[in-house]
Coordinates of C-alpha atoms in Angstrom, one line a residue:
X1172 CA 243.9 321.9 209.4
X1173 CA 243.1 324.6 206.8
X1174 CA 239.4 324.7 205.5
X1175 CA 239.4 324.7 202.1
X1176 CA 237.0 324.0 199.3
X1177 CA 238.3 320.7 197.4
X1178 CA 239.1 320.9 193.6
X1179 CA 240.0 317.7 192.5
X1180 CA 241.8 318.9 189.4
X1181 CA 244.0 321.4 191.0
X1182 CA 247.6 320.6 191.6
X1183 CA 248.3 323.7 193.5
X1184 CA 249.0 324.1 197.2
X1185 CA 248.8 326.6 200.0
X1186 CA 252.4 327.1 200.9
X1187 CA 252.2 327.1 204.8
X1188 CA 252.3 324.2 207.4
X1189 CA 248.3 324.1 207.4
X1190 CA 247.4 323.3 204.1
X1191 CA 245.4 321.0 201.8
X1192 CA 246.8 319.0 199.2
X1193 CA 244.5 318.2 196.8
X1194 CA 244.3 315.0 194.7
X1195 CA 243.3 314.2 191.3
X1196 CA 240.5 311.5 192.2
X1197 CA 237.9 312.9 190.5
X1198 CA 239.1 313.0 186.9
X1199 CA 241.1 309.4 187.3
X1200 CA 238.7 306.9 185.9
X1201 CA 239.0 303.2 187.1
X1202 CA 237.2 301.9 184.1
X1203 CA 240.5 300.3 182.6
X1204 CA 241.0 297.9 185.3
X1205 CA 239.3 294.6 186.3
X1206 CA 236.0 295.3 188.4
X1207 CA 237.1 293.5 191.4
X1208 CA 240.0 296.1 192.1
X1209 CA 237.9 299.4 191.4
X1210 CA 237.6 301.3 194.5
X1211 CA 233.6 302.0 195.3
X1212 CA 232.0 305.3 197.3
X1213 CA 232.7 305.3 200.9
X1214 CA 229.5 307.1 202.3
X1215 CA 228.9 308.8 199.1
X1216 CA 232.4 310.2 198.6
X1217 CA 235.0 309.2 196.0
X1218 CA 238.2 308.1 197.8
X1219 CA 240.0 307.0 194.9
X1220 CA 243.6 308.2 195.2
X1221 CA 242.8 310.6 198.3
X1222 CA 245.5 312.4 199.9
X1223 CA 245.4 312.2 203.9
X1224 CA 244.8 316.2 203.9
X1225 CA 242.0 315.3 202.2
X1226 CA 240.9 312.7 204.5
X1227 CA 241.3 315.0 207.3
X1228 CA 239.1 317.4 205.7
X1229 CA 236.1 315.2 205.5
X1230 CA 236.8 314.3 209.0
X1231 CA 237.0 317.7 210.0
X1232 CA 233.5 318.7 208.3
X1233 CA 232.1 315.7 209.9
X1234 CA 231.4 314.2 206.0
X1235 CA 233.0 311.0 207.2
X1236 CA 234.0 309.4 210.5
X1237 CA 237.2 307.1 211.0
X1238 CA 235.2 304.2 211.9
X1239 CA 233.3 304.5 208.3
X1240 CA 236.8 304.9 206.7
X1241 CA 238.5 302.0 208.5
X1242 CA 235.6 299.6 207.6
X1243 CA 236.0 300.8 204.1
X1244 CA 239.6 300.0 204.1
X1245 CA 239.2 296.8 205.9
X1246 CA 236.4 295.8 203.1
X1247 CA 239.3 296.8 200.6
X1248 CA 241.5 294.0 201.9
X1249 CA 238.5 291.3 202.1
X1250 CA 234.9 291.8 202.7
X1251 CA 232.7 288.5 203.2
X1252 CA 228.7 288.9 203.3
X1253 CA 226.9 286.4 204.9
X1254 CA 223.7 285.4 203.3
X1255 CA 220.5 284.8 205.3
X1256 CA 221.0 282.3 208.0
X1257 CA 218.5 279.8 206.2
X1258 CA 221.1 279.2 203.6
X1259 CA 223.8 278.4 205.6
X1260 CA 226.4 279.8 203.4
X1261 CA 228.5 282.7 203.0
X1262 CA 229.4 284.7 200.1
X1263 CA 233.0 285.9 200.0
X1264 CA 233.6 288.9 198.0
X1265 CA 237.0 288.9 197.5
X1266 CA 238.6 292.5 197.2
X1267 CA 242.2 293.4 196.3
X1268 CA 244.4 291.3 198.7
X1269 CA 243.4 287.6 197.6
X1270 CA 245.1 288.8 194.1
X1271 CA 247.8 291.1 195.4
X1272 CA 248.4 289.1 198.9
X1273 CA 250.0 292.6 200.1
X1274 CA 248.7 292.1 203.5
X1275 CA 249.3 289.4 206.3
X1276 CA 246.6 290.3 208.7
X1277 CA 244.4 293.2 209.9
X1278 CA 243.9 294.4 213.3
X1279 CA 241.1 293.0 214.9
X1280 CA 241.0 295.9 217.3
X1281 CA 241.1 298.7 214.4
X1282 CA 237.5 299.6 214.5
X1283 CA 237.6 300.1 218.3
X1284 CA 240.4 302.4 218.0
X1285 CA 238.7 304.6 215.3
X1286 CA 235.8 304.5 217.6
X1287 CA 237.9 306.1 220.4
X1288 CA 239.4 308.6 218.1
X1289 CA 236.2 309.9 216.5
X1290 CA 235.0 310.6 220.2
X1291 CA 238.2 312.5 220.7
X1292 CA 237.5 314.4 217.7
X1293 CA 233.7 315.0 219.0
X1294 CA 235.0 316.6 222.2
X1295 CA 237.6 318.7 220.3
X1296 CA 240.9 317.0 220.8
X1297 CA 242.6 316.4 217.5
X1298 CA 246.1 314.8 217.8
X1299 CA 247.3 315.9 214.6
X1300 CA 247.2 315.2 210.5
X1301 CA 247.2 311.2 211.0
X1302 CA 244.0 311.8 213.7
X1303 CA 242.0 308.5 212.8
X1304 CA 243.8 307.6 209.4
X1305 CA 244.3 304.0 209.2
X1306 CA 248.1 302.8 208.0
X1307 CA 249.6 299.5 207.4
X1308 CA 253.0 298.5 209.2
X1309 CA 255.4 295.9 207.8
X1310 CA 255.2 292.3 209.6
X1311 CA 258.8 293.0 211.3
X1312 CA 257.9 295.9 213.6
X1313 CA 256.5 294.6 216.7
X1314 CA 253.0 295.5 217.8
X1315 CA 252.2 294.5 221.2
X1316 CA 248.7 293.9 220.7
X1317 CA 246.3 290.8 219.5
X1318 CA 248.6 291.0 215.9
X1319 CA 251.5 288.7 215.3
X1320 CA 254.9 289.9 214.5
X1321 CA 256.7 287.2 212.5
X1322 CA 259.0 288.7 209.9
X1323 CA 256.5 286.6 207.4
X1324 CA 257.7 283.4 209.0
X1325 CA 256.0 280.5 210.7
X1326 CA 258.7 280.4 213.1
X1327 CA 257.7 283.6 215.0
X1328 CA 253.9 282.5 215.2
X1329 CA 252.4 283.0 218.3
X1330 CA 255.5 285.4 219.9
X1331 CA 254.9 287.9 222.5
X1332 CA 256.7 290.9 221.8
X1333 CA 258.0 293.0 225.0
X1334 CA 256.7 296.1 223.7
X1335 CA 255.4 298.1 220.5
X1336 CA 257.9 299.0 218.1
X1337 CA 259.1 302.7 218.6
X1338 CA 257.7 303.9 215.6
X1339 CA 254.2 302.0 216.1
X1340 CA 254.1 303.6 219.5
X1341 CA 254.6 307.2 218.0
X1342 CA 252.1 306.3 215.3
X1343 CA 249.4 305.5 218.0
X1344 CA 250.3 308.7 220.2
X1345 CA 249.5 310.7 217.0
X1346 CA 246.3 309.3 216.2
X1347 CA 247.2 306.8 213.5
X1348 CA 245.4 303.4 213.4
X1349 CA 247.7 300.3 212.7
X1350 CA 245.1 298.5 210.4
X1351 CA 247.3 295.4 210.2
X1352 CA 250.6 294.2 208.9
X1353 CA 251.9 293.9 205.6
X1354 CA 253.7 291.2 203.5
X1355 CA 257.3 291.2 203.0
X1356 CA 260.2 289.3 201.6
X1357 CA 260.7 286.8 204.5
X1358 CA 263.0 288.0 207.3
X1359 CA 263.0 291.3 205.3
X1360 CA 265.4 289.2 202.6
X1361 CA 268.2 288.2 204.6
X1362 CA 267.4 284.4 204.7
X1363 CA 268.5 283.7 201.3
X1364 CA 270.6 285.2 198.3
X1365 CA 268.3 283.9 195.6
X1366 CA 264.4 284.0 196.1
X1367 CA 261.2 285.1 194.7
X1368 CA 260.7 288.9 195.6
X1369 CA 257.7 289.6 198.0
X1370 CA 257.1 286.0 199.1
X1371 CA 257.2 284.9 202.5
X1372 CA 255.9 281.6 203.7
X1373 CA 253.1 283.2 206.1
X1374 CA 252.1 285.9 203.6
X1375 CA 252.5 284.0 200.3
X1376 CA 253.5 285.9 196.8
X1377 CA 253.1 289.8 197.2
X1378 CA 252.3 290.7 193.8
X1379 CA 252.9 294.2 191.7
X1380 CA 249.2 295.9 191.1
X1381 CA 250.4 297.3 187.5
X1382 CA 251.1 293.9 186.2
X1383 CA 250.7 291.1 188.8
X1384 CA 253.1 288.6 187.1
X1385 CA 255.9 290.8 187.7
X1386 CA 257.6 291.8 190.9
X1387 CA 256.5 294.3 193.7
X1388 CA 260.3 293.9 194.5
X1389 CA 261.3 293.8 198.3
X1390 CA 261.6 293.8 200.8
X1391 CA 258.9 296.0 202.1
X1392 CA 256.6 294.8 199.3
X1393 CA 253.1 294.7 200.7
X1394 CA 253.7 298.2 202.3
X1395 CA 254.2 299.9 198.8
X1396 CA 251.3 297.7 196.8
X1397 CA 248.7 298.4 200.0
X1398 CA 249.5 302.5 199.1
X1399 CA 249.4 301.9 195.3
X1400 CA 246.4 299.9 195.5
X1401 CA 244.3 302.3 197.6
X1402 CA 244.1 300.0 200.5
X1403 CA 245.4 302.8 203.0
X1404 CA 247.0 306.1 202.2
X1405 CA 250.1 305.4 204.0
X1406 CA 252.0 302.7 205.1
X1407 CA 255.6 302.1 206.6
X1408 CA 258.7 299.5 205.5
X1409 CA 262.1 299.0 206.6
X1410 CA 265.4 299.1 204.7
X1411 CA 268.8 297.5 204.9
X1412 CA 269.4 298.0 200.8
X1413 CA 266.8 298.9 198.7
X1414 CA 263.8 297.6 200.8
X1415 CA 261.9 300.8 201.2
X1416 CA 262.7 302.6 198.0
X1417 CA 263.2 299.8 195.4
X1418 CA 259.2 298.8 196.1
X1419 CA 258.2 302.5 195.9
X1420 CA 260.0 302.9 192.7
X1421 CA 258.3 299.6 190.8
X1422 CA 255.1 300.0 192.4
X1423 CA 254.7 303.8 191.6
X1424 CA 254.3 305.2 194.8
X1425 CA 256.4 308.3 197.0
X1426 CA 258.9 306.5 199.5
X1427 CA 261.5 307.7 201.7
X1428 CA 264.5 305.9 203.3
X1429 CA 265.9 308.3 206.0
X1430 CA 269.1 309.0 207.3
X1431 CA 270.0 305.9 209.4
X1432 CA 269.2 307.1 213.0
X1433 CA 266.6 309.8 212.0
X1434 CA 263.8 307.0 212.8
X1435 CA 264.4 304.7 215.4
X1436 CA 265.0 300.9 214.8
X1437 CA 263.7 299.8 218.6
X1438 CA 261.4 297.1 218.2
X1439 CA 262.2 296.1 214.5
X1440 CA 263.3 292.8 213.5
X1441 CA 266.7 293.5 212.7
X1442 CA 269.7 293.3 210.1
X1443 CA 272.2 296.0 210.3
X1444 CA 272.6 298.7 212.9
X1445 CA 274.6 300.6 210.6
X1446 CA 272.1 300.5 207.4
X1447 CA 268.6 299.8 208.8
X1448 CA 266.2 302.6 208.5
X1449 CA 262.3 303.1 209.0
X1450 CA 260.4 305.1 206.3
X1451 CA 257.0 305.9 204.8
X1452 CA 254.9 305.3 201.8
X1453 CA 252.4 307.9 200.3
X1454 CA 250.6 308.5 197.3
X1455 CA 252.1 312.1 197.1
X1456 CA 254.7 313.9 198.7
X1457 CA 253.0 315.6 201.0
X1458 CA 251.6 312.4 202.8
X1459 CA 254.9 310.9 203.2
X1460 CA 256.1 314.1 204.8
X1461 CA 253.4 313.8 207.2
X1462 CA 254.2 310.4 207.9
X1463 CA 257.9 311.4 208.5
X1464 CA 256.9 314.0 210.8
X1465 CA 255.6 311.5 213.2
X1466 CA 258.1 308.8 213.1
X1467 CA 261.1 310.2 213.2
X1468 CA 262.8 311.2 216.5
X1469 CA 265.4 310.0 218.8
X1470 CA 264.7 307.0 221.0
X1471 CA 267.2 305.9 224.0
X1472 CA 266.9 302.3 222.7
X1473 CA 268.3 303.2 219.6
X1474 CA 272.2 304.8 219.7
X1475 CA 272.0 305.8 216.5
X1476 CA 268.8 308.0 217.0
X1477 CA 270.6 310.0 220.0
X1478 CA 274.3 310.8 218.0
X1479 CA 275.3 314.5 218.3
X1480 CA 275.3 315.3 214.6
X1481 CA 271.4 314.2 214.7
X1482 CA 269.4 317.2 213.1
X1483 CA 265.7 317.3 212.6
X1484 CA 263.3 320.3 211.4
X1485 CA 260.2 320.8 213.5
X1486 CA 258.3 319.8 210.4
X1487 CA 259.3 318.4 207.0
X1488 CA 255.9 319.6 205.7
X1489 CA 257.8 323.2 206.1
X1490 CA 259.6 322.3 203.1
X1491 CA 256.9 321.4 200.8
X1492 CA 257.1 323.7 197.7
X1493 CA 255.9 323.9 194.1
X1494 CA 257.6 324.1 190.8
X1495 CA 258.6 327.6 190.8
X1496 CA 261.3 326.9 193.4
X1497 CA 263.3 325.0 190.7
X1498 CA 264.2 328.2 189.2
X1499 CA 268.0 328.5 190.0
X1500 CA 268.3 325.1 191.5
X1501 CA 271.2 323.0 190.5
X1502 CA 271.6 319.3 190.7
X1503 CA 274.0 316.5 190.2
X1504 CA 273.2 313.7 187.4
X1505 CA 275.7 310.8 188.3
X1506 CA 277.1 309.4 185.2
X1507 CA 279.3 306.8 184.9
X1508 CA 277.5 303.1 186.2
X1509 CA 274.5 305.1 186.8
X1510 CA 272.9 307.3 184.2
X1511 CA 275.4 306.0 181.5
X1512 CA 274.2 302.8 181.7
X1513 CA 270.2 303.1 182.4
X1514 CA 268.4 300.8 180.0
X1515 CA 266.5 302.1 177.2
X1516 CA 263.2 302.6 176.7
X1517 CA 262.8 303.3 180.2
X1518 CA 265.4 306.1 179.9
X1519 CA 263.4 308.0 177.5
X1520 CA 260.7 308.5 180.1
X1521 CA 263.4 309.9 182.6
X1522 CA 264.9 312.3 180.0
X1523 CA 261.2 313.8 179.3
X1524 CA 261.2 314.6 183.2
X1525 CA 264.8 316.0 183.2
X1526 CA 264.0 318.3 180.4
X1527 CA 260.9 319.6 182.4
X1528 CA 263.2 320.3 185.3
X1529 CA 265.6 322.2 183.0
X1530 CA 262.6 324.0 181.2
X1531 CA 261.5 325.1 185.2
X1532 CA 264.9 327.0 185.4
X1533 CA 266.8 324.4 187.0
X1534 CA 270.5 323.3 186.0
X1535 CA 271.3 319.7 185.8
X1536 CA 275.0 319.1 186.0
X1537 CA 276.6 315.8 185.2
X1538 CA 278.8 314.6 187.8
X1539 CA 280.5 311.2 189.2
X1540 CA 281.2 308.8 192.3
X1541 CA 284.5 307.9 192.6
X1542 CA 283.7 305.0 194.3
X1543 CA 281.5 303.7 191.3
X1544 CA 283.7 301.8 189.7
X1545 CA 284.7 299.5 192.6
X1546 CA 281.3 299.3 194.5
X1547 CA 279.4 298.5 191.2
X1548 CA 280.0 296.2 188.0
X1549 CA 280.1 298.0 184.9
X1550 CA 276.4 297.2 184.2
X1551 CA 275.4 299.3 187.2
X1552 CA 273.0 296.5 188.6
X1553 CA 272.5 296.1 192.4
X1554 CA 274.4 293.7 193.9
X1555 CA 274.9 293.4 197.6
X1556 CA 277.0 290.6 197.8
X1557 CA 279.6 291.8 195.4
X1558 CA 283.1 290.9 196.8
X1559 CA 281.4 288.5 199.7
X1560 CA 283.9 285.6 198.7
X1561 CA 287.0 287.0 196.7
X1562 CA 287.3 290.3 198.8
X1563 CA 285.1 290.0 201.9
X1564 CA 287.5 293.0 203.5
X1565 CA 285.7 295.4 201.2
X1566 CA 282.3 293.7 201.2
X1567 CA 279.0 295.3 202.5
X1568 CA 277.7 291.5 203.0
X1569 CA 280.3 290.8 205.4
X1570 CA 279.0 293.4 207.3
X1571 CA 275.7 292.4 207.5
X1572 CA 276.3 288.5 208.1
X1573 CA 278.1 289.7 211.4
X1574 CA 275.4 292.5 212.3
X1575 CA 272.7 290.0 211.4
X1576 CA 273.8 287.6 213.7
X1577 CA 274.3 289.2 217.0
X1578 CA 271.4 291.4 216.5
X1579 CA 269.0 288.8 215.7
X1580 CA 269.7 286.6 218.9
X1581 CA 269.4 289.8 221.0
X1582 CA 266.0 290.5 219.5
X1583 CA 264.9 286.7 219.7
X1584 CA 266.1 286.3 223.2
X1585 CA 263.7 289.0 224.4
X1586 CA 260.4 287.1 222.8
X1587 CA 258.4 285.1 224.8
X1588 CA 255.8 282.2 224.3
X1589 CA 258.0 280.6 221.7
X1590 CA 261.1 278.2 222.1
X1591 CA 263.0 280.2 219.5
X1592 CA 265.9 282.1 220.8
X1593 CA 268.7 282.1 218.3
X1594 CA 269.2 282.2 214.9
X1595 CA 270.4 278.7 214.9
X1596 CA 267.0 277.7 216.2
X1597 CA 265.6 279.6 213.1
X1598 CA 267.6 277.7 210.9
X1599 CA 266.9 274.6 212.5
X1600 CA 263.0 275.1 212.3
X1601 CA 263.3 275.9 208.6
X1602 CA 265.2 272.5 207.8
X1603 CA 262.8 270.8 209.8
X1604 CA 259.9 272.2 208.1
X1605 CA 260.9 272.1 204.4
X1606 CA 257.3 271.9 203.0
X1607 CA 256.2 275.1 204.7
X1608 CA 259.8 276.9 205.2
X1609 CA 262.1 275.5 202.5
X1610 CA 265.0 275.3 204.6
X1611 CA 267.0 273.3 202.1
X1612 CA 267.9 274.0 198.3
X1613 CA 265.4 273.4 195.9
X1614 CA 262.4 272.4 198.9
X1615 CA 260.4 275.4 197.5
X1616 CA 260.4 277.5 194.1
X1617 CA 260.0 280.5 196.0
X1618 CA 263.4 279.7 198.1
X1619 CA 265.6 278.1 195.5
X1620 CA 268.4 278.2 197.7
X1621 CA 267.1 277.5 200.5
X1622 CA 268.5 279.7 203.4
X1623 CA 272.2 280.5 202.3
X1624 CA 272.5 283.7 204.0
X1625 CA 271.1 282.5 207.3
X1626 CA 273.5 279.9 207.2
X1627 CA 276.5 282.2 206.2
X1628 CA 275.3 284.4 209.2
X1629 CA 275.5 281.5 211.5
X1630 CA 279.0 280.8 210.5
X1631 CA 280.1 284.6 211.8
X1632 CA 278.6 283.8 215.2
X1633 CA 278.6 287.6 215.2
X1634 CA 282.2 288.3 215.9
X1635 CA 283.6 291.4 214.9
X1636 CA 287.2 290.5 213.6
X1637 CA 289.6 292.4 211.6
X1638 CA 287.9 291.5 208.3
X1639 CA 284.2 293.0 209.6
X1640 CA 286.3 296.2 211.0
X1641 CA 287.9 296.8 207.3
X1642 CA 284.8 296.2 205.7
X1643 CA 282.6 298.6 207.7
X1644 CA 285.5 301.4 207.1
X1645 CA 286.1 300.6 203.8
X1646 CA 282.3 300.6 202.3
X1647 CA 281.2 303.7 204.8
X1648 CA 284.3 305.8 203.4
X1649 CA 283.9 304.8 199.9
X1650 CA 280.3 305.6 199.6
X1651 CA 280.2 308.7 201.8
X1652 CA 284.0 310.7 201.3
X1653 CA 284.2 309.1 197.4
X1654 CA 280.3 308.6 196.8
X1655 CA 277.7 310.9 197.6
X1656 CA 279.7 313.8 199.2
X1657 CA 282.0 313.7 196.4
X1658 CA 279.3 313.9 193.7
X1659 CA 277.7 316.6 195.4
X1660 CA 280.6 318.9 195.4
X1661 CA 280.0 321.2 192.7
X1662 CA 282.3 320.7 189.6
X1663 CA 284.9 323.6 189.1
X1664 CA 283.5 324.5 186.1
X1665 CA 280.3 325.0 187.7
X1666 CA 281.5 326.9 190.8
X1667 CA 279.9 330.4 191.5
X1668 CA 281.8 330.3 194.6
X1669 CA 284.1 328.5 196.9
X1670 CA 285.6 324.9 196.2
X1671 CA 283.3 323.9 199.0
X1672 CA 280.1 324.9 196.9
X1673 CA 277.4 322.1 197.0
X1674 CA 274.8 321.1 194.6
X1675 CA 271.2 321.2 195.7
X1676 CA 270.6 317.1 195.5
X1677 CA 271.6 314.3 193.1
X1678 CA 269.4 313.2 191.0
X1679 CA 269.0 309.3 189.5
X1680 CA 267.0 307.4 187.3
X1681 CA 268.0 304.4 189.6
X1682 CA 265.6 301.5 188.1
X1683 CA 268.9 299.1 188.6
X1684 CA 269.5 300.3 192.1
X1685 CA 273.1 301.3 192.2
X1686 CA 272.6 304.6 193.2
X1687 CA 270.0 303.1 196.3
X1688 CA 273.0 300.4 197.4
X1689 CA 275.4 303.4 197.5
X1690 CA 273.3 305.6 199.7
X1691 CA 272.6 302.2 201.6
X1692 CA 276.3 301.5 202.7
X1693 CA 276.8 305.5 203.4
X1694 CA 273.7 305.6 205.8
X1695 CA 272.6 308.5 203.6
X1696 CA 268.8 309.2 202.9
X1697 CA 266.9 308.5 199.7
X1698 CA 263.6 309.7 198.3
X1699 CA 261.8 308.5 195.2
X1700 CA 258.6 309.6 193.5
X1701 CA 256.8 308.3 190.2
X1702 CA 257.4 310.0 187.2
X1703 CA 255.6 308.0 184.8
X1704 CA 255.2 304.4 182.9
X1705 CA 257.4 302.6 180.6
X1706 CA 256.4 300.9 177.6
X1707 CA 254.9 298.0 179.5
X1708 CA 252.7 299.9 181.9
X1709 CA 255.3 299.5 184.8
X1710 CA 255.7 302.8 187.1
X1711 CA 259.2 304.6 186.6
X1712 CA 261.0 306.7 189.3
X1713 CA 263.0 309.7 189.7
X1714 CA 265.1 309.3 193.0
X1715 CA 266.9 312.0 194.9
X1716 CA 269.8 311.7 197.3
X1717 CA 272.0 314.1 199.8
X1718 CA 274.2 313.7 202.6
X1719 CA 273.5 312.7 206.0
X1720 CA 270.7 314.4 208.0
X1721 CA 269.7 316.4 205.0
X1722 CA 266.3 314.7 204.6
X1723 CA 264.2 317.9 204.3
X1724 CA 266.1 319.0 201.2
X1725 CA 264.8 315.7 199.4
X1726 CA 261.4 316.8 200.6
X1727 CA 261.7 320.1 199.0
X1728 CA 262.8 318.9 195.6
X1729 CA 260.9 316.1 195.0
X1730 CA 257.5 318.2 196.5
X1731 CA 258.6 321.0 193.4
X1732 CA 259.6 318.0 190.8
X1733 CA 256.1 316.5 191.7
X1734 CA 254.3 319.8 191.2
X1735 CA 256.0 320.3 187.9
X1736 CA 254.8 316.9 186.5
X1737 CA 251.0 317.6 187.7
X1738 CA 251.4 321.0 185.9
X1739 CA 252.7 319.7 182.9
X1740 CA 249.7 317.0 182.6
X1741 CA 247.1 319.9 183.3
X1742 CA 248.7 323.0 181.4
X1743 CA 249.2 320.3 178.1
X1744 CA 245.8 318.6 178.5
X1745 CA 247.1 315.4 178.8
X1746 CA 243.9 313.0 179.5
X1747 CA 244.0 310.4 182.3
X1748 CA 243.3 307.9 179.6
X1749 CA 246.6 308.8 177.8
X1750 CA 248.8 306.7 180.2
X1751 CA 251.8 306.8 178.1
X1752 CA 251.9 310.6 178.0
X1753 CA 251.1 311.4 181.4
X1754 CA 253.9 312.0 183.7
X1755 CA 254.0 311.6 187.7
X1756 CA 251.9 309.0 189.7
X1757 CA 249.7 306.9 187.0
X1758 CA 247.6 304.8 189.0
X1759 CA 247.7 300.4 188.2
X1760 CA 245.2 298.9 186.5
X1761 CA 245.7 295.4 187.5
X1762 CA 247.0 293.6 184.2
X1763 CA 247.3 289.6 184.4
X1764 CA 245.2 289.8 187.6
X1765 CA 244.9 286.1 187.6
X1766 CA 248.3 285.2 187.2
X1767 CA 249.8 283.1 190.4
X1768 CA 253.3 282.7 189.3
X1769 CA 256.1 281.8 191.7
X1770 CA 258.9 282.9 191.7
X1771 CA 257.5 286.3 190.1
X1772 CA 258.9 287.7 186.8
X1773 CA 261.3 290.8 187.0
X1774 CA 259.8 294.3 187.7
X1775 CA 261.0 295.8 184.5
X1776 CA 262.2 294.3 181.0
X1777 CA 265.1 295.3 179.5
X1778 CA 268.3 294.2 177.4
X1779 CA 270.4 291.9 180.3
X1780 CA 268.0 292.2 182.7
X1781 CA 267.8 288.5 183.4
X1782 CA 271.1 288.6 184.5
X1783 CA 270.1 289.2 188.0
X1784 CA 266.6 287.7 187.7
X1785 CA 266.9 285.6 191.1
X1786 CA 268.6 288.1 192.9
X1787 CA 267.2 289.8 195.8
X1788 CA 266.7 293.5 196.5
X1789 CA 267.5 293.3 200.3

């Protein structure tokens, strides 16, 4: 770890593998938020919006221990102060989780792990950039310890998993401390077609820290919220279609959904073997890149992670760069069904970001995806059940229903200590426990249609019939060859060389999530970073896409754009109090913090938004 004096207002990076990414923690005020959400100092240090590199700097200089920081993060979830024994009372000082419900449970062994890692550091053993850093994992990632792995459902409470999920094992090996499990759309959103995003029976209703009556999206709601709300610096989520990227977008954090197979799905409660991916959340690109370095890698238990075409650089941090790299870059901006239907006034914020990118010397070229007319409705709004009933042979949901059935049965069959062994058992449990799980239509406001998708999965019996294979081939061909790959090919009028000339990346202002859906079906990588706030105070994203195994290019261009936005704020003297003018990540202020509505309101408001108000983002 490079030693550097921390200058909180600087946005500059040292371009090498050993560098310190410096946050803006000292200049961002917290007085606009309710007092209960304000982050206190930790052993005299301001840790608000702190980066992983800064945490390591404090650890390395012995200014802070992992034990101190882990306890600080646990207190941020919920702190209990015991009054004198004579009073026989306890005073519960609620921190953020009783309001946000982002965390399902904390790890009772976290402080023991922190103590052991502090001792390793004292003896000169440093495992890497995440040594001693607390992180959260989603509650569908197996941990073979004293914590539960339930997918947010009561049906799996008490189950014993055979071993840690592969990425959990890699995190532990890297010295990260699993602080706990995060809330999610129950069963990662696969149980129903209409439900309250971020709700699970076990975890309750996860809420957006910007506007607590609004959706935190899903299914990795709690992971994104925990990072945005400064509970932890890093967290991890899973995605089949939108479940990593969409929560990142609406909670104002950086998120990476890697190429399918870059991160192993071993030990994860499954949905789709052709679309599931595991990705990190961070408050800056460098933090997310450091996390991806740890969790990326082949796994014999996941055949998609060992394919011959797999490519992975030594470190994704080697591709971190600054705004000057944008000079000469050429990006595609997909138009039809994407930019053309982006809602106003959110679109005005994206236009500001694109203008800055152009002023930095990049070229933004309008492009189209030949598949867009078929894969998306004309309003461009995400709908993964499109064609499910009318033309199942070309529908994404056809594939996921079949795969969910046989993958879920395989996963459940390996669990011990519970009688649940099949998806049919899960459906029956939900039906029999209507008050807690709401198995039937109308049982619970969070699950209006009960468990409609689970019932449809059971109907398939996991049989890969002619319709299944037709649908799988169709969605992959359309979204790869006639989708992202086609849009990446430089249009003839802009070519400087051969007809095979490729653009550097695709840019999306994807608040309707149509672009993420295309990438999900293709199995291609997506990355999102915050660019500012809409008039309601909700964070807005810019997302980047590329073809398979080009994840490092997304890290490169996202880091350059992030640096550009920070420089814009600094060069123009835009105060942190001028939230509507600032660009990049703008921390939440927890408006409407006493609201407890279920279902939650939609994340963004625009004309026509309520058409799919109840539709889940899986």
